[in-house]
Structure formats: C-alpha cells, structure tokens
Amino acid sequence: MNLNNVIYVKSILNRRDTPQLPLPEVVILGRSNVGKSSLINTVLQRRNLARTSSTPGKTRLINYFLIDQQLYLVDLPGYGYIKKKDPLSEKWEHLLGDFLLKNRRIKLVLVLIDSRHPELPADSYSISWLIRNRIPFVLVLTKYDKLSKRDSTLLKKKIESVYPQVKVIPFSAKDRTGREDIVDLLQQSISCN
Ligand SMILES: Nc1nc2c(ncn2[C@@H]2O[C@H](COP(=O)(O)OP(=O)(O)O)[C@@H](O)[C@H]2O)c(=O)[nH]1
Ligand SMILES: [Mg+2]
C-alpha cells in the first residue's frame, strides 16, 4: 500500500453517509486536542491533510481519508466537542458508539491518549467501552516528546500494567516517534480481511 497516495474523501455527520466503497477502516479516537490531526499528517507525511477537513464547524464530523484505494482512515470527532461537561454522557455512547458498533468494516481503533494526562476519566471510559464491546484497539500515547526520558519510560510501563493485553505505541508528531509502528498497523489492517 502506497501511503503517499492519499485523498481526503469527505466529512459526514451520519453513519448512513459512509463512503460507498466496501473497504476496511482504521478509526482514530480521542479527546479534542489530543493530537488526532497531527497524527494523520505525520503518518501520511502531509503537512495539512487533516486540518483541511477540520476547519471550525466541521469538528463534529467524521472525516474520511482514502489511502491508495485500499483503506479508509477515519478521524472521529473529539470527545470534547460532543459534550463539554460530561464525557461519559449517553450522547457519546449514542454518536460514537453507534458508529463504532454498527460499522463492520472497522479493523482497528487507534485510541489516542495525551502522554501528559494519561488517566483522564473520558479516556478510561472509552477504553472500557471498547473492551466491553470487543472492538480491537491499540493505545497511542501522543505528544511523547513532551515527557522526559525517565517519565516516558515510567508512563509506558504504567499503561502496560494497567492494560496488560493492549498494544501501546508511544507517538510524537514532532520527532515522528512511533510513526513506523502505525504504518505497520495500517498495512496489517488491509491484509487481514
Ligand atoms: N509537542 C507536540 N505537540 C503536538 C503533538 N501532536 C499534536 N501537538 C499539538 O497539539 C495541538 C492539538 O493537535 P491536533 O492534532 O490539532 O489535535 P486534535 O484536536 O486531536 O486533532 C496542536 O497545537 C499540535 O501542534 C506532538 O506529538 N508533540
Ligand atoms: Mg483534529
């Protein structure tokens, strides 16, 4: 799969408007500002691909990118925009949950967690929700460059002990730590149909 061959497809509000092609999907989930757009741009080596589709007003939308006519990379709305006060609201479950549960083409969810705030209730909630619903996911620790060497090692160990069965990928859009790991996951997700 050629990661340089990528196009922005569309932004949708409703699951019914998902693109027509029956391709596998890798979905990106996380709070607003956690680094979703930056991850997409870093992994696909495009400076402004993700931002183009997340201009103000489009933040509640589900953004679709098509890689080499083979895989959709899907940028979900950040939790913060769905409900500001209570991320554990029924609304989250309704909007994102509906999308995640009823979309059988999802191969993997990348759950983005800010390395500096690894224990936010909203993130723990999403993780237990994914486990409960048996949706495959990995944890991506974003902004890893912001931690000291010591803190980053401690954090990775800690996350791995809290979620022993889960793959954990330290990631930085700044120094591109973890990019190759995510590229590998994208490649794998098209080969295991
Ligand atoms: N230092 C650093 N900053 C980052 C990283 N990823 C994102 N940011 C910054 O965090 C802010 C939010 O990133 P963005 O990708 O827009 O988050 P989104 O709302 O989840 O799409 C921006 O100011 C980014 O420049 C990273 O890996 N390292
Ligand atoms: Mg964004």
PDB file of C-alpha atoms in Angstrom, residues 108-193:
ATOM      1  CA  LEU A 108      -8.746  -1.305  14.345  1.00  0.00           C
ATOM      2  CA  VAL A 109      -9.310   1.719  16.552  1.00  0.00           C
ATOM      3  CA  LEU A 110      -6.345   3.906  17.459  1.00  0.00           C
ATOM      4  CA  VAL A 111      -7.165   5.353  20.884  1.00  0.00           C
ATOM      5  CA  LEU A 112      -5.114   8.490  21.376  1.00  0.00           C
ATOM      6  CA  ILE A 113      -4.122   9.450  24.903  1.00  0.00           C
ATOM      7  CA  ASP A 114      -2.156  12.553  25.841  1.00  0.00           C
ATOM      8  CA  SER A 115       1.106  11.366  27.440  1.00  0.00           C
ATOM      9  CA  ARG A 116       0.903  14.169  29.989  1.00  0.00           C
ATOM     10  CA  HIS A 117      -2.638  13.302  31.070  1.00  0.00           C
ATOM     11  CA  PRO A 118      -2.844   9.541  30.834  1.00  0.00           C
ATOM     12  CA  GLU A 119      -5.581   8.917  33.365  1.00  0.00           C
ATOM     13  CA  LEU A 120      -8.472  11.092  32.315  1.00  0.00           C
ATOM     14  CA  PRO A 121     -11.889   9.563  33.029  1.00  0.00           C
ATOM     15  CA  ALA A 122     -13.063  10.157  29.463  1.00  0.00           C
ATOM     16  CA  ASP A 123     -10.231   8.038  28.088  1.00  0.00           C
ATOM     17  CA  SER A 124     -10.677   5.248  30.645  1.00  0.00           C
ATOM     18  CA  TYR A 125     -14.332   5.240  29.767  1.00  0.00           C
ATOM     19  CA  SER A 126     -13.658   4.844  26.050  1.00  0.00           C
ATOM     20  CA  ILE A 127     -11.170   2.085  26.695  1.00  0.00           C
ATOM     21  CA  SER A 128     -13.510   0.065  28.893  1.00  0.00           C
ATOM     22  CA  TRP A 129     -16.290   0.656  26.396  1.00  0.00           C
ATOM     23  CA  LEU A 130     -14.141  -0.751  23.573  1.00  0.00           C
ATOM     24  CA  ILE A 131     -13.127  -3.749  25.681  1.00  0.00           C
ATOM     25  CA  ARG A 132     -16.736  -4.395  26.665  1.00  0.00           C
ATOM     26  CA  ASN A 133     -17.832  -4.271  23.047  1.00  0.00           C
ATOM     27  CA  ARG A 134     -14.899  -6.341  21.799  1.00  0.00           C
ATOM     28  CA  ILE A 135     -13.691  -3.773  19.334  1.00  0.00           C
ATOM     29  CA  PRO A 136      -9.977  -4.195  18.543  1.00  0.00           C
ATOM     30  CA  PHE A 137      -7.853  -1.213  19.535  1.00  0.00           C
ATOM     31  CA  VAL A 138      -4.346  -0.049  20.380  1.00  0.00           C
ATOM     32  CA  LEU A 139      -3.338   2.804  22.673  1.00  0.00           C
ATOM     33  CA  VAL A 140      -1.288   5.628  21.214  1.00  0.00           C
ATOM     34  CA  LEU A 141       0.476   7.897  23.713  1.00  0.00           C
ATOM     35  CA  THR A 142       0.597  11.236  21.924  1.00  0.00           C
ATOM     36  CA  LYS A 143       2.989  14.161  22.466  1.00  0.00           C
ATOM     37  CA  TYR A 144       5.541  11.732  23.838  1.00  0.00           C
ATOM     38  CA  ASP A 145       8.289  14.272  23.065  1.00  0.00           C
ATOM     39  CA  LYS A 146       6.949  16.425  25.887  1.00  0.00           C
ATOM     40  CA  LEU A 147       7.995  13.927  28.545  1.00  0.00           C
ATOM     41  CA  SER A 148      11.473  13.489  29.991  1.00  0.00           C
ATOM     42  CA  LYS A 149      13.205  10.224  29.206  1.00  0.00           C
ATOM     43  CA  ARG A 150      12.519   8.996  32.720  1.00  0.00           C
ATOM     44  CA  ASP A 151       8.849   9.979  32.759  1.00  0.00           C
ATOM     45  CA  SER A 152       8.248   8.463  29.340  1.00  0.00           C
ATOM     46  CA  THR A 153       9.641   5.095  30.406  1.00  0.00           C
ATOM     47  CA  LEU A 154       7.568   5.161  33.606  1.00  0.00           C
ATOM     48  CA  LEU A 155       4.443   6.087  31.697  1.00  0.00           C
ATOM     49  CA  LYS A 156       4.773   3.290  29.160  1.00  0.00           C
ATOM     50  CA  LYS A 157       5.360   0.732  31.928  1.00  0.00           C
ATOM     51  CA  LYS A 158       2.403   2.026  33.874  1.00  0.00           C
ATOM     52  CA  ILE A 159      -0.014   1.950  30.951  1.00  0.00           C
ATOM     53  CA  GLU A 160       1.145  -1.547  30.051  1.00  0.00           C
ATOM     54  CA  SER A 161       0.479  -2.730  33.587  1.00  0.00           C
ATOM     55  CA  VAL A 162      -2.999  -1.196  33.691  1.00  0.00           C
ATOM     56  CA  TYR A 163      -3.877  -2.688  30.284  1.00  0.00           C
ATOM     57  CA  PRO A 164      -1.663  -5.759  30.028  1.00  0.00           C
ATOM     58  CA  GLN A 165      -3.284  -7.191  26.907  1.00  0.00           C
ATOM     59  CA  VAL A 166      -3.211  -3.986  24.919  1.00  0.00           C
ATOM     60  CA  LYS A 167      -0.575  -2.783  22.461  1.00  0.00           C
ATOM     61  CA  VAL A 168       0.850   0.599  23.479  1.00  0.00           C
ATOM     62  CA  ILE A 169       2.557   2.899  20.981  1.00  0.00           C
ATOM     63  CA  PRO A 170       4.457   5.989  22.134  1.00  0.00           C
ATOM     64  CA  PHE A 171       3.971   8.654  19.453  1.00  0.00           C
ATOM     65  CA  SER A 172       5.234  12.104  18.617  1.00  0.00           C
ATOM     66  CA  ALA A 173       4.214  14.225  15.670  1.00  0.00           C
ATOM     67  CA  LYS A 174       7.202  16.404  16.479  1.00  0.00           C
ATOM     68  CA  ASP A 175      10.037  13.873  16.231  1.00  0.00           C
ATOM     69  CA  ARG A 176       7.991  11.146  14.489  1.00  0.00           C
ATOM     70  CA  THR A 177       8.457   8.560  17.232  1.00  0.00           C
ATOM     71  CA  GLY A 178       6.100   5.652  16.612  1.00  0.00           C
ATOM     72  CA  ARG A 179       5.273   6.553  13.018  1.00  0.00           C
ATOM     73  CA  GLU A 180       6.622   3.276  11.666  1.00  0.00           C
ATOM     74  CA  ASP A 181       4.569   1.281  14.189  1.00  0.00           C
ATOM     75  CA  ILE A 182       1.412   2.957  12.995  1.00  0.00           C
ATOM     76  CA  VAL A 183       2.351   2.457   9.345  1.00  0.00           C
ATOM     77  CA  ASP A 184       2.776  -1.256  10.131  1.00  0.00           C
ATOM     78  CA  LEU A 185      -0.677  -1.401  11.725  1.00  0.00           C
ATOM     79  CA  LEU A 186      -2.233   0.244   8.671  1.00  0.00           C
ATOM     80  CA  GLN A 187      -0.502  -2.231   6.379  1.00  0.00           C
ATOM     81  CA  GLN A 188      -1.650  -5.158   8.533  1.00  0.00           C
ATOM     82  CA  SER A 189      -5.225  -3.970   8.573  1.00  0.00           C
ATOM     83  CA  ILE A 190      -5.567  -4.383   4.810  1.00  0.00           C
ATOM     84  CA  SER A 191      -4.024  -7.842   4.781  1.00  0.00           C
ATOM     85  CA  CYS A 192      -6.340  -9.400   7.366  1.00  0.00           C
ATOM     86  CA  ASN A 193      -9.707  -9.077   5.696  1.00  0.00           C
TER      87      ASN A 193
END
